[in-house]
Structures are given as C-alpha cells and as structure tokens.
Amino acid sequence: MSDLTELNLAQVREGLRGKDFTSREITDAYLEAIDTSNAALNAYITVTHDKARAMADASDAKLASGEGGALEGVPLGIKDLFATEGVHTQACSHILDGFEPTYESTVTQNLWDDGAVMLGKLNMDEFAMGSSNETSYYGNVVNPWRRSGGDNAPLVPGGSSGGSASATAAHLCVAATGTDTGGSIRQPAALTGLVGIKPTYGRCSRWGIVAFASSLDQAGPLTRTVRDSAIMLNSMASPDPKDTTCVDMPVPDYEAALTGDVRGLKVGIPKEYRLDGMPDEIETLWQQGIDWLRSAGAEIKDVSLPHTKYALPAYYIVAPAEASSNLARYDGVRYGLRVPDDDVVAMYEKTRSEGFGPEVKRRVLIGTYVLSAGYYDAYYLRAQKVRTLIKRDFEQAFEDVDVLLTPATPSAAFAPGEITDPVHMYLNDIFTVTVNMAGLPGIAVPAGLDPKGLPLGLQLIGKAFDEETLFRTAGVLEEAADFTARPEKWW
Amino acid sequence: MAVDEATVRRIAKLARISVSDDQAHAIEGELNTILDWVEQLNEVNVEGVEPMTSVVEMSMKMRDDEVADGECPEKVIANAPANEEHFYLVPKVVE
C-alpha cells in the first residue's frame, strides 16, 4: 500500500468510503509519522495514541456498515486552544498547567460528531499571541520548509497556529483546526504552503475555545487544498445556543461552491495594500494572481480602503484590551498553576507573573493601561471608532466588487530570533488583521515561491457570510497557481 | 502619553502581575514603543463616528429561562489546584 499520509482529505474520504483502507490503517500511519518526526518539528505537544485508535476503530465499524459522517475516520490535529474533554488543553501556557477540561468545545464536538479522529493537540503561540510560534511554553515549532541552496537554518512556521501549519504541511495530520484573531490561520498557512480560512465572525462557535480577544477570535481549518478547507469548514461551522455571537444561519454546502467558474466575478484590488518597501516577489505574486483571475474571466477593479494603515495600531489596542479582561480569570484558584503565598493578592500576582510568558504579560499590561481610568477614551474608544471606519471602507468597496485580492503576508518565513522588536513582529499581520477588525471572511491560498524557494500566499477577502465566493475564487487561484512544491523531507 | 516606571508598577498592580525592578524597566521601554506606534490613530478624524460594539449585525439571541445545565460540582471543581468538599480553597482572606 502506498503511503497513506500522502493523501489529501478528499482522497482520504474517498478511500475510506471505498474501503481501499481502514481508518485504523491511516490513523496508525499518521501516529507512526508523528512518533518519527515530531521531535524535529515540535508540532504536537500531546499525541493521543489510544484515543485516536479507539476513535478509528469506532469509525471503521460505522464505515463497514455503510454509515458514517462527513469526516468519518479522518485523522485530524487540534490546536491546543480548543477544549477537548479529558485531554491536555493549555493554550500552550504555563498558567494552565495540568488543565484537562470536563467539557468539549463546540467546534471539536462537531468534528467528532461527523466521525473525525483526534491525533493529538498542536503547539501554538501562548494564548494565540504571536506570529512566529516563538511564545509557546512548549518551545518553538519548526517549519518543514527550509531555504534552498543548502541553508539548513530552521525557519518559523508563522503563528499563532504554527503547530497546525507545521503538522499539516509535514503530513503529520490530514488537516488541522486553527484560530485566527489577527491572522493566526492565514499567516502560518501562507508561510507553510497551505490553505487556511478564517470564516466570518459568528460562523463558528467560540464556545470552548480559550478566549483571547472575543470580538475578533474565529476558528477555521488549515489544509493542503481548497476543497479540504471547504470540507472542514462544513463540519466546523454551526449555529450554537451556547455562544450568543454565533449566528443562527444554516451552513451552506461549501464544497458545492467549488464550480471553478469566476466569469463575470468582480475582483477588487485595494491600492492601500501596496506598501512602501514591499519585496518584489510579493508584488510579482500579487500581479500574477490578478492575471490568473483575469484570464479566468473575472473583472479586475481598483478599490480604495483608506483606513487600512490604521487597522494594525487599532488592533493593538482592541485585542490587548479584550485579552486583559479575558485573562483576568487565571488567578490560581479555579484551574491551572498556583504559586502559593499566605496572602491571596500575592498569590494572584506570583501565579500570574510565573504563569504568563513575556508576550502575554506585555499585552495584558497594554490592555490594562488602555482600559484604565483616564485613558479609556483616548485609546480604546478611539480604536473602536477607527474600527467602525475600517468596516465602512469594506462595505463601500463591496458595493462595487464581490471579492478582494491581496497578498497574505509581507514576506516569506523567517528564522527564529530574527524579529525581536514587538512592533516589527506585529507587522506580519498587516494584510490579515483588517479582516478580523471588520469581521469578514479571508482565505490564504499558496500561490508561488520566493527566490529562496519558500512558499508565498495570496489572500482573498469576502463579504460577510459569503465564504462560498471565497472558496470558488480560491479554487480558481489554486488551479491556476498549480502549487505542487513540497519541502524536501529532512525531519 | 509616555508611561514611566511608576505607571508600569501601577498597571502591573491593577493586572495582578508582580514585576521585578529589572522587568519594570524593560516593560517601560516596550510599552512606550507600542504606545508611540499607536499614537498614529490620532491622525484619524473620528468626529461623529460611532464606536463599534458588534462586528456582525445581529439581534441578541433569547432562550427560555430554564435550567439547562448544572448539578455537576465534581466537574466544576475537577481542575482546582486546591479544593475540599466542592469548595475552592484559597489563603485566608478574613481574620
């Protein structure tokens, strides 16, 4: 039998239904790949061997009798931000030491209800705060891609869903779940040659996902093809009475949206995304994407999103403010780490000082400052007004066009330690963060290689709850780009 | 609106995070870098603009006012660092 870990999700689904192989066989193949390779990549922080095999056997019983859900028997990796009952869930933070939830997140429950198999929990930036997976308590994740020409220096996989990206790109899972608050699905997808979609705010339930910034957080998949992302999102998305911000709209058949036809589609090119000093390869890739869509029959239009440059600074007020409130719950009383002291306030302070890493502390302190008496209007209120303007920009652009095309990231993958200045690191999300600020859906599609042989992605931004147009357009980009490059296996 | 070390200590106290002298000094620099950078928001004319309260327009979901969950103290307390008879244990706070 050929290597089962080579197959993409759609092929795995077909193979399982056609009884070409069993879920137990492909699950064992993935567990073996993880056991062999994970030490080099550090993508998984927990591998649930027994649970995976038990779930696979249960799926095989269903498949044998011709039953089974949309993901029956498909082995997946789960970002450590999702609560998984009885299994390590720590947002890759020291402060949640030993936390094993007594409940399951809605998104993962949806996946299990559809028959998926859990391989384990994936590494990530601590509390999803980072763009390079260098802030995890469990150490850096390594990108399977390396620069060409014999340069063996490790590269970051992006973040915060860095473990999800590395594992999916290195074929240590069929697909993975991620979350995206400012670009945490799309940026790592772009840096590892994957497809990643952040759906519209409210499309996936946030219940049971460790909260970072509640008005921005959304779950979504990282996969090796556009179709695989459509299949994953079909299962992940749902209405949910447990999340009041989750919409009561039926989930469309995203796979059916992959018609390959974009004739007459109006594609907007926002001029403000053309940055000073943007690397030539990003500019070239963007132009290539424009040409591909035009050749496929789409109509290209220039549009303006005048407040684009203010999205990132506004984000770095709104997100830390919400984080400082959300992370107030970690006090050493109800779960996780406790650093003892006879005085209760000293216990809180010591626990939080030892339990949070430097980036998390930085953001909690920024958030506390911008929400503190006397500064609220100057910072938080102003940032939320700017956010209204950013959303208005998109609404006006979408009066003229159906979808927007932009680069996904300002550069290819970089080396750990290469970016040490926080603001410089934040700039990684410059093309993705606007989408979260406006609550819109965005998808990253691998589209080419930089001169060093590293993957680069394009981003499509859609109207609220119009993921179908995103998938349709992404499918056309994917076919035109014919991105078949793979990292040479060294891990 | 630059922060000084005293401000760092005040917000660290509000955030219930203990910081050493060295850390306070380093954090002061980092916070000022970030705050300088977000100052550019002052260029934006926000006159008459409503602050965003919800990114997707939706009406608040309502449900019947009935108990849908609960009666599971073992589950609630399962991850507590210290507990006794379904109570969280903390250092003495009242003399």
Coordinates of C-alpha atoms in Angstrom, one line a residue:
Chain A
M1 CA 0.0 0.0 0.0
S2 CA 1.3 3.5 -0.9
D3 CA 2.0 5.9 1.9
L4 CA -1.5 6.9 3.2
T5 CA -0.2 10.1 4.7
E6 CA 0.3 11.4 1.2
L7 CA -3.4 11.7 0.6
N8 CA -5.4 14.9 1.0
L9 CA -8.7 15.0 2.9
A10 CA -10.9 14.5 -0.2
Q11 CA -8.8 11.5 -1.2
V12 CA -8.9 10.0 2.3
R13 CA -12.7 10.4 2.4
E14 CA -13.0 8.6 -0.9
G15 CA -10.5 5.8 0.1
L16 CA -12.3 5.2 3.4
R17 CA -15.7 5.1 1.8
G18 CA -14.5 2.8 -1.0
K19 CA -12.9 0.6 1.6
D20 CA -9.4 0.9 0.0
F21 CA -8.0 1.2 3.5
T22 CA -9.4 1.5 7.0
S23 CA -9.4 4.4 9.4
R24 CA -7.2 2.3 11.7
E25 CA -4.7 1.9 9.0
I26 CA -4.4 5.5 8.1
T27 CA -4.5 6.5 11.8
D28 CA -1.7 4.2 12.6
A29 CA 0.3 5.5 9.6
Y30 CA -0.1 9.1 11.0
L31 CA 0.7 8.1 14.5
E32 CA 3.9 6.4 13.3
A33 CA 4.8 9.5 11.2
I34 CA 4.3 11.7 14.3
D35 CA 6.3 9.4 16.5
T36 CA 9.2 9.5 14.0
S37 CA 9.1 13.2 13.1
N38 CA 7.6 15.2 15.9
A39 CA 10.8 15.6 17.8
A40 CA 12.3 17.6 14.9
L41 CA 9.2 19.8 14.3
N42 CA 7.7 20.1 17.8
A43 CA 4.2 20.5 16.1
Y44 CA 2.4 18.2 18.6
I45 CA 2.5 18.8 22.3
T46 CA 0.3 15.8 23.1
V47 CA -0.3 12.7 21.0
T48 CA -3.5 10.8 21.9
H49 CA -2.5 7.4 20.6
D50 CA -5.1 5.4 22.5
K51 CA -7.9 7.8 21.9
A52 CA -7.0 8.0 18.2
R53 CA -7.1 4.2 17.8
A54 CA -10.3 3.9 19.6
M55 CA -12.0 6.6 17.5
A56 CA -10.6 5.0 14.3
D57 CA -12.0 1.6 15.3
A58 CA -15.4 3.1 16.0
S59 CA -15.3 4.8 12.6
D60 CA -14.3 1.6 10.9
A61 CA -17.3 -0.2 12.4
K62 CA -19.6 2.6 11.0
L63 CA -17.9 2.6 7.6
A64 CA -18.2 -1.2 7.4
S65 CA -22.0 -0.9 7.8
G66 CA -22.1 1.9 5.2
E67 CA -22.8 4.6 7.8
G68 CA -20.6 7.4 8.9
G69 CA -20.4 11.2 8.9
A70 CA -18.8 13.6 6.5
L71 CA -15.4 13.2 8.2
E72 CA -15.8 9.5 9.2
G73 CA -12.4 8.1 10.1
V74 CA -10.3 11.1 9.0
P75 CA -7.4 11.8 11.4
L76 CA -7.0 15.5 12.4
G77 CA -4.8 17.6 14.6
I78 CA -6.4 20.0 17.1
K79 CA -4.9 23.4 18.1
D80 CA -4.3 23.5 21.9
L81 CA -6.7 26.4 22.2
F82 CA -9.8 24.1 21.8
A83 CA -11.1 22.5 24.9
T84 CA -11.0 18.7 24.5
E85 CA -12.6 16.6 27.2
G86 CA -10.0 14.9 29.4
V87 CA -7.2 15.9 27.1
H88 CA -4.4 18.5 27.6
T89 CA -5.8 22.0 26.9
Q90 CA -3.5 24.7 27.9
A91 CA -3.4 27.3 25.1
C92 CA 0.4 26.4 25.3
S93 CA 0.7 28.4 28.5
H94 CA 2.4 27.5 31.8
I95 CA -0.5 29.1 33.7
L96 CA -2.9 26.3 32.6
D97 CA -0.6 23.6 33.8
G98 CA -2.4 20.3 34.0
F99 CA -5.7 21.6 32.8
E100 CA -7.9 18.9 31.3
P101 CA -11.4 20.2 30.6
T102 CA -14.5 18.3 31.7
Y103 CA -16.3 19.5 28.5
E104 CA -15.7 19.6 24.7
S105 CA -15.6 22.8 22.5
T106 CA -18.5 23.0 20.1
V107 CA -16.2 23.1 17.0
T108 CA -14.3 19.9 18.0
Q109 CA -17.6 18.2 19.1
N110 CA -18.9 19.0 15.6
L111 CA -15.8 17.3 14.1
W112 CA -16.2 14.2 16.3
D113 CA -20.0 14.1 15.6
D114 CA -19.0 13.9 11.9
G115 CA -16.7 11.0 12.6
A116 CA -13.2 12.6 12.7
V117 CA -10.4 11.0 14.6
M118 CA -8.2 13.1 17.0
L119 CA -4.4 12.5 16.7
G120 CA -3.4 15.0 19.4
K121 CA -3.1 18.6 20.4
L122 CA -1.0 21.1 18.4
N123 CA 1.6 23.6 19.5
M124 CA 0.8 27.3 19.2
D125 CA 1.8 30.7 20.5
E126 CA 0.9 31.2 24.1
F127 CA -2.8 32.2 24.3
A128 CA -2.6 32.7 20.4
M129 CA -0.4 35.8 21.0
G130 CA 2.3 35.7 18.4
S131 CA 3.1 35.5 14.7
S132 CA 6.0 33.0 14.7
N133 CA 5.2 30.3 17.3
E134 CA 8.1 31.5 19.4
T135 CA 6.0 32.3 22.5
S136 CA 4.7 28.8 23.3
Y137 CA 5.6 27.4 26.8
Y138 CA 6.4 24.2 24.9
G139 CA 9.1 25.7 22.7
N140 CA 9.3 26.8 19.1
V141 CA 7.6 25.0 16.3
V142 CA 9.8 24.4 13.2
N143 CA 8.7 25.0 9.7
P144 CA 9.2 21.9 7.4
W145 CA 10.3 24.3 4.7
R146 CA 13.9 25.5 4.5
R147 CA 15.6 27.9 2.3
S148 CA 17.1 26.4 -0.9
G149 CA 20.8 26.2 -1.5
G150 CA 21.8 24.0 1.4
D151 CA 20.8 26.6 4.1
N152 CA 19.7 24.3 6.9
A153 CA 18.8 27.0 9.3
P154 CA 15.4 26.4 10.9
L155 CA 12.5 28.7 10.0
V156 CA 9.4 29.7 11.9
P157 CA 6.0 28.3 10.6
G158 CA 4.2 31.6 11.4
G159 CA 1.7 31.9 14.2
S160 CA -0.2 31.6 16.2
S161 CA -1.5 28.3 14.7
G162 CA 2.1 27.3 14.0
G163 CA 1.8 23.7 15.1
S164 CA -1.4 23.3 13.0
A165 CA 0.6 24.6 10.0
S166 CA 3.7 22.6 10.5
A167 CA 1.8 19.3 11.2
T168 CA -0.4 19.7 8.1
A169 CA 2.5 20.8 5.8
A170 CA 4.7 17.9 7.1
H171 CA 1.8 15.4 6.6
L172 CA 1.6 14.7 10.4
C173 CA -2.2 15.1 10.1
V174 CA -4.7 15.2 7.2
A175 CA -5.8 18.7 8.3
A176 CA -5.9 20.8 11.4
T177 CA -8.0 23.2 13.3
G178 CA -6.7 26.7 13.9
T179 CA -8.0 30.0 15.3
D180 CA -7.5 33.5 13.8
T181 CA -7.6 36.7 15.8
G182 CA -5.4 38.9 13.6
G183 CA -4.1 36.4 11.0
S184 CA -3.3 33.3 13.1
I185 CA -4.7 30.9 10.5
R186 CA -3.8 32.7 7.2
Q187 CA -0.3 33.9 8.0
P188 CA 1.0 30.4 9.1
A189 CA -0.9 28.8 6.1
A190 CA 0.9 31.2 3.8
L191 CA 4.3 30.5 5.4
T192 CA 4.0 26.8 5.0
G193 CA 2.3 26.5 1.6
L194 CA -1.2 25.7 2.9
V195 CA -4.7 26.8 2.5
G196 CA -6.3 28.5 5.6
I197 CA -9.6 30.2 6.0
K198 CA -10.9 32.5 8.7
P199 CA -14.6 32.5 8.3
T200 CA -16.9 35.4 9.1
Y201 CA -17.1 36.3 12.8
G202 CA -20.0 34.3 14.1
R203 CA -19.8 31.5 11.6
C204 CA -18.1 29.1 14.0
S205 CA -19.0 28.8 17.7
R206 CA -16.3 30.2 20.1
W207 CA -17.7 28.1 22.9
G208 CA -14.9 26.0 24.5
I209 CA -12.2 27.9 22.7
V210 CA -9.8 29.6 25.1
A211 CA -10.6 33.3 24.7
F212 CA -8.0 35.8 23.5
A213 CA -9.9 38.7 22.0
S214 CA -13.6 37.8 22.0
S215 CA -14.7 40.3 19.3
L216 CA -12.0 39.1 16.9
D217 CA -11.5 35.3 17.5
Q218 CA -12.7 32.8 15.0
A219 CA -11.9 29.2 14.3
G220 CA -11.1 27.7 10.9
P221 CA -9.1 25.0 9.2
L222 CA -5.6 24.7 7.8
T223 CA -5.5 22.2 4.9
R224 CA -3.4 21.1 1.9
T225 CA -6.1 22.0 -0.7
V226 CA -9.0 24.5 -1.1
R227 CA -11.5 21.6 -1.3
D228 CA -10.2 20.2 2.0
S229 CA -10.8 23.6 3.7
A230 CA -14.4 23.6 2.3
I231 CA -15.0 20.1 3.7
M232 CA -13.5 21.0 7.1
L233 CA -15.5 24.3 7.4
N234 CA -18.7 22.4 6.5
S235 CA -18.2 20.4 9.7
M236 CA -16.7 23.0 12.0
A237 CA -19.4 25.7 11.4
S238 CA -22.8 25.5 13.0
P239 CA -25.3 27.5 15.0
D240 CA -24.7 27.2 18.7
P241 CA -27.1 28.1 21.6
K242 CA -24.0 28.2 23.9
D243 CA -22.4 31.2 22.0
T244 CA -24.6 34.3 21.6
T245 CA -22.3 35.7 19.0
C246 CA -22.6 32.6 16.8
V247 CA -25.2 33.1 14.1
D248 CA -28.4 31.0 13.6
M249 CA -27.8 30.7 9.9
P250 CA -27.7 27.3 8.2
V251 CA -24.2 26.2 6.9
P252 CA -24.2 26.2 3.1
D253 CA -22.5 23.3 1.2
Y254 CA -19.1 24.9 0.7
E255 CA -17.8 22.1 -1.4
A256 CA -20.7 22.7 -3.9
A257 CA -19.4 26.2 -4.3
L258 CA -16.2 24.9 -6.0
T259 CA -17.5 25.4 -9.5
G260 CA -14.2 26.6 -11.0
D261 CA -16.2 29.4 -12.7
V262 CA -15.4 33.0 -11.9
R263 CA -16.5 34.5 -15.2
G264 CA -18.0 37.9 -14.5
L265 CA -16.9 38.0 -10.9
K266 CA -15.7 41.4 -9.8
V267 CA -12.4 41.3 -8.0
G268 CA -11.2 44.4 -6.2
I269 CA -7.5 45.3 -5.8
P270 CA -7.1 47.6 -2.8
K271 CA -4.4 50.1 -3.6
E272 CA -3.6 50.7 0.1
Y273 CA -2.1 47.2 0.3
R274 CA 0.7 48.2 -2.0
L275 CA 3.2 49.1 0.8
D276 CA 6.4 51.1 0.5
G277 CA 9.4 48.7 0.6
M278 CA 7.3 45.7 -0.2
P279 CA 9.6 42.9 -1.5
D280 CA 9.5 42.5 -5.3
E281 CA 8.4 38.8 -5.0
I282 CA 5.3 39.8 -3.1
E283 CA 4.4 42.5 -5.7
T284 CA 5.1 40.0 -8.5
L285 CA 2.9 37.3 -6.9
W286 CA 0.1 39.7 -6.4
Q287 CA 0.2 40.8 -10.1
Q288 CA 0.3 37.1 -11.0
G289 CA -2.8 36.5 -9.0
I290 CA -4.6 39.4 -10.8
D291 CA -3.6 38.0 -14.2
W292 CA -4.8 34.5 -13.3
L293 CA -8.2 35.7 -12.2
R294 CA -8.5 38.0 -15.3
S295 CA -7.6 35.1 -17.6
A296 CA -10.3 33.0 -15.9
G297 CA -12.9 35.7 -16.8
A298 CA -13.0 37.8 -13.7
E299 CA -13.3 41.5 -14.0
I300 CA -10.5 43.4 -12.1
K301 CA -11.3 46.7 -10.4
D302 CA -9.1 49.1 -8.4
V303 CA -10.7 49.9 -5.0
S304 CA -9.7 52.0 -2.0
L305 CA -9.7 51.1 1.7
P306 CA -8.5 54.4 3.0
H307 CA -8.2 53.4 6.7
T308 CA -6.1 50.3 6.1
K309 CA -2.9 51.6 7.7
Y310 CA -4.8 52.3 11.0
A311 CA -6.1 48.7 11.3
L312 CA -2.9 47.3 12.9
P313 CA -2.4 50.0 15.6
A314 CA -6.2 49.9 16.4
Y315 CA -5.9 46.1 16.7
Y316 CA -3.1 46.5 19.2
I317 CA -5.4 48.5 21.4
V318 CA -8.6 46.4 21.0
A319 CA -7.0 42.9 21.2
P320 CA -4.9 43.6 24.3
A321 CA -7.8 45.3 26.0
E322 CA -10.0 42.3 25.4
A323 CA -7.2 40.0 26.4
S324 CA -6.6 41.7 29.7
S325 CA -10.2 41.2 30.6
N326 CA -10.3 37.6 29.3
L327 CA -7.1 36.6 31.0
A328 CA -8.2 38.0 34.4
R329 CA -9.7 34.6 35.1
Y330 CA -6.2 33.0 35.5
D331 CA -5.7 33.6 39.2
G332 CA -4.5 30.2 40.6
V333 CA -7.9 29.5 42.2
R334 CA -10.1 27.5 39.8
Y335 CA -7.6 25.8 37.5
G336 CA -4.0 25.5 36.3
L337 CA -0.9 26.8 38.1
R338 CA -0.9 28.2 41.6
V339 CA 2.2 29.7 43.1
P340 CA 1.4 29.7 46.8
D341 CA 1.5 32.6 49.2
D342 CA -0.2 33.2 52.6
D343 CA -1.6 36.4 51.2
V344 CA -4.2 36.0 48.5
V345 CA -3.2 39.0 46.4
A346 CA 0.4 38.0 46.5
M347 CA -0.7 34.5 45.4
Y348 CA -2.5 36.0 42.4
E349 CA 0.5 38.2 41.5
K350 CA 3.1 35.5 41.8
T351 CA 0.9 33.0 39.9
R352 CA 0.3 35.4 37.0
S353 CA 3.9 36.5 37.0
E354 CA 5.3 33.0 36.8
G355 CA 2.4 31.6 34.6
F356 CA 2.4 34.1 31.8
G357 CA 5.2 34.5 29.3
P358 CA 6.7 37.8 28.3
E359 CA 4.4 38.5 25.2
V360 CA 1.3 37.7 27.2
K361 CA 2.3 39.9 30.0
R362 CA 3.1 42.7 27.6
R363 CA -0.3 42.5 26.1
V364 CA -2.2 42.2 29.4
L365 CA -0.3 45.3 30.7
I366 CA -1.0 47.3 27.5
G367 CA -4.7 46.2 27.7
T368 CA -4.9 47.2 31.4
Y369 CA -3.3 50.6 30.6
V370 CA -5.6 51.5 27.7
L371 CA -8.7 50.5 29.7
S372 CA -7.6 52.3 32.9
A373 CA -9.3 55.4 34.2
G374 CA -8.4 58.5 32.2
Y375 CA -7.1 56.6 29.2
Y376 CA -10.2 54.7 28.0
D377 CA -11.5 57.4 25.7
A378 CA -8.1 58.3 24.2
Y379 CA -7.2 54.7 23.4
Y380 CA -10.0 52.1 23.5
L381 CA -12.9 54.3 22.4
R382 CA -10.9 55.9 19.6
A383 CA -9.7 52.5 18.4
Q384 CA -13.3 51.2 18.3
K385 CA -14.3 54.3 16.3
V386 CA -11.5 53.6 13.8
R387 CA -12.7 50.1 13.6
T388 CA -16.1 51.4 12.5
L389 CA -14.3 53.3 9.7
I390 CA -12.4 50.2 8.7
K391 CA -15.6 48.2 8.4
R392 CA -17.2 51.1 6.5
D393 CA -14.3 51.1 4.0
F394 CA -15.0 47.4 3.2
E395 CA -18.8 48.0 2.9
Q396 CA -18.2 50.7 0.4
A397 CA -15.7 48.6 -1.6
F398 CA -18.1 45.7 -1.6
E399 CA -20.8 47.9 -3.3
D400 CA -18.6 47.7 -6.4
V401 CA -16.8 44.3 -6.2
D402 CA -17.6 40.7 -5.0
V403 CA -14.2 39.8 -3.5
L404 CA -10.8 41.4 -2.8
L405 CA -7.4 40.0 -3.7
T406 CA -4.3 40.9 -1.6
P407 CA -1.0 39.3 -0.6
A408 CA -1.3 37.1 2.5
T409 CA 1.9 38.2 4.2
P410 CA 4.6 40.9 3.7
S411 CA 7.3 38.2 3.5
A412 CA 8.1 34.5 3.4
A413 CA 9.0 32.5 6.5
F414 CA 11.9 33.9 8.6
A415 CA 14.3 32.5 11.2
P416 CA 13.5 32.3 14.9
G417 CA 15.1 35.2 16.7
E418 CA 15.2 37.2 13.5
I419 CA 12.5 39.6 14.7
T420 CA 12.8 40.7 18.2
D421 CA 11.1 44.1 18.2
P422 CA 7.4 43.6 19.1
V423 CA 6.1 46.2 16.6
H424 CA 8.1 44.7 13.8
M425 CA 6.6 41.3 14.7
Y426 CA 3.1 42.7 14.7
L427 CA 3.6 44.0 11.1
N428 CA 3.5 40.3 9.9
D429 CA -0.3 40.6 10.2
I430 CA -0.6 43.8 8.2
F431 CA -2.6 42.2 5.4
T432 CA -4.7 39.9 7.6
V433 CA -5.7 42.0 10.6
T434 CA -8.1 44.3 8.7
V435 CA -10.3 41.3 8.0
N436 CA -10.6 40.5 11.7
M437 CA -11.3 44.1 12.6
A438 CA -14.2 44.1 10.1
G439 CA -15.4 40.6 11.0
L440 CA -15.1 39.4 7.4
P441 CA -14.0 36.0 5.9
G442 CA -10.5 35.7 4.5
I443 CA -8.7 32.8 2.9
A444 CA -5.0 32.3 2.2
V445 CA -4.0 30.2 -0.9
P446 CA -0.5 29.1 -1.7
A447 CA 0.5 30.7 -5.0
G448 CA 4.2 30.7 -5.5
L449 CA 7.8 30.5 -4.2
D450 CA 10.1 33.3 -3.3
P451 CA 13.7 33.4 -4.7
K452 CA 14.8 31.2 -1.8
G453 CA 12.3 28.5 -2.6
L454 CA 9.9 29.4 0.3
P455 CA 6.1 29.4 -0.2
L456 CA 4.1 32.6 -0.5
G457 CA 0.4 33.0 -0.3
L458 CA -2.4 35.2 -1.7
Q459 CA -5.4 36.3 0.3
L460 CA -9.0 36.7 -0.8
I461 CA -11.4 38.7 1.4
G462 CA -15.1 38.2 1.1
K463 CA -18.4 39.8 2.1
A464 CA -19.8 38.8 5.5
F465 CA -21.1 35.2 5.3
D466 CA -20.1 34.8 1.7
E467 CA -17.5 32.0 2.2
E468 CA -18.9 30.4 -0.9
T469 CA -17.5 33.1 -3.2
L470 CA -14.1 32.8 -1.3
F471 CA -13.9 29.1 -1.9
R472 CA -15.0 29.4 -5.5
T473 CA -12.4 32.1 -6.2
A474 CA -9.7 30.3 -4.2
G475 CA -10.3 27.1 -6.2
V476 CA -9.6 29.0 -9.4
L477 CA -6.4 30.6 -7.9
E478 CA -5.3 27.1 -6.7
E479 CA -5.8 25.6 -10.1
A480 CA -4.0 28.5 -11.9
A481 CA -1.1 28.5 -9.5
D482 CA -0.7 24.7 -9.7
F483 CA 1.3 24.9 -6.5
T484 CA 2.9 21.5 -6.3
A485 CA 6.1 22.4 -4.5
R486 CA 6.9 20.4 -1.4
P487 CA 9.6 20.9 1.3
E488 CA 12.3 18.3 0.9
K489 CA 11.8 15.8 3.8
W490 CA 14.6 16.3 6.4
W491 CA 12.5 15.7 9.5
Chain B
M1 CA 1.4 59.9 26.6
A2 CA 4.6 58.1 27.7
V3 CA 4.5 55.7 30.6
D4 CA 7.1 55.9 33.3
E5 CA 8.2 53.2 35.7
A6 CA 5.7 54.2 38.4
T7 CA 2.9 53.9 35.8
V8 CA 4.2 50.4 34.9
R9 CA 4.1 49.4 38.6
R10 CA 0.6 50.8 38.9
I11 CA -0.8 48.9 35.9
A12 CA 1.1 45.8 36.9
K13 CA -0.7 46.1 40.3
L14 CA -4.1 46.5 38.5
A15 CA -3.3 43.5 36.3
R16 CA -2.2 41.5 39.4
I17 CA 1.2 40.6 37.9
S18 CA 4.3 41.0 40.1
V19 CA 7.2 42.6 38.3
S20 CA 10.8 42.9 39.5
D21 CA 12.8 46.2 39.1
D22 CA 14.6 44.9 36.0
Q23 CA 11.3 43.7 34.5
A24 CA 9.6 47.0 35.2
H25 CA 12.4 48.9 33.4
A26 CA 12.3 46.7 30.4
I27 CA 8.5 46.8 30.2
E28 CA 8.5 50.6 30.4
G29 CA 10.6 50.7 27.2
E30 CA 8.4 48.1 25.4
L31 CA 5.1 49.7 26.3
N32 CA 6.4 53.1 25.2
T33 CA 7.4 51.7 21.8
I34 CA 4.0 50.2 21.3
L35 CA 2.2 53.3 22.6
D36 CA 4.2 55.6 20.3
W37 CA 3.3 53.5 17.4
V38 CA -0.5 53.5 18.2
E39 CA -0.3 57.3 18.5
Q40 CA -0.9 57.5 14.7
L41 CA -4.6 56.8 15.4
N42 CA -4.7 60.5 16.4
E43 CA -4.4 61.4 12.7
V44 CA -7.8 59.9 12.1
N45 CA -10.9 62.1 12.1
V46 CA -13.4 60.2 14.3
E47 CA -15.8 63.1 14.7
G48 CA -19.3 61.8 14.8
V49 CA -18.2 58.2 14.3
E50 CA -19.9 55.6 16.5
P51 CA -17.6 53.2 18.3
M52 CA -18.0 49.6 17.1
T53 CA -19.9 47.5 19.6
S54 CA -20.6 44.4 17.4
V55 CA -18.7 43.5 14.2
V56 CA -21.6 41.5 12.8
E57 CA -25.1 42.9 13.0
M58 CA -27.3 40.6 14.9
S59 CA -30.0 40.7 17.5
M60 CA -29.3 39.1 20.8
K61 CA -30.4 35.5 20.9
M62 CA -33.1 34.7 23.5
R63 CA -33.8 31.4 25.1
D64 CA -36.3 30.0 27.6
D65 CA -35.4 30.9 31.2
E66 CA -34.9 27.4 32.4
V67 CA -32.0 25.4 33.9
A68 CA -30.2 23.7 31.1
D69 CA -27.0 22.7 32.8
G70 CA -25.6 22.1 36.3
E71 CA -25.7 19.6 39.1
C72 CA -22.1 18.6 38.4
P73 CA -19.9 20.0 41.2
E74 CA -17.2 17.4 40.6
K75 CA -16.8 18.5 37.1
V76 CA -16.7 22.2 38.1
I77 CA -14.1 21.6 40.7
A78 CA -12.0 19.0 38.9
N79 CA -9.2 21.2 37.9
A80 CA -8.9 23.3 41.0
P81 CA -5.3 23.5 42.4
A82 CA -6.8 23.0 45.9
N83 CA -10.3 22.0 46.8
E84 CA -12.3 20.4 49.6
E85 CA -15.9 19.2 49.5
H86 CA -16.7 21.0 46.3
F87 CA -15.2 24.3 47.5
Y88 CA -12.2 26.1 46.1
L89 CA -9.5 26.6 48.8
V90 CA -7.7 29.9 48.9
P91 CA -5.4 31.5 51.5
K92 CA -7.2 33.1 54.5
V93 CA -8.7 36.4 53.4
V94 CA -10.8 37.3 56.5
E95 CA -9.2 37.4 60.0

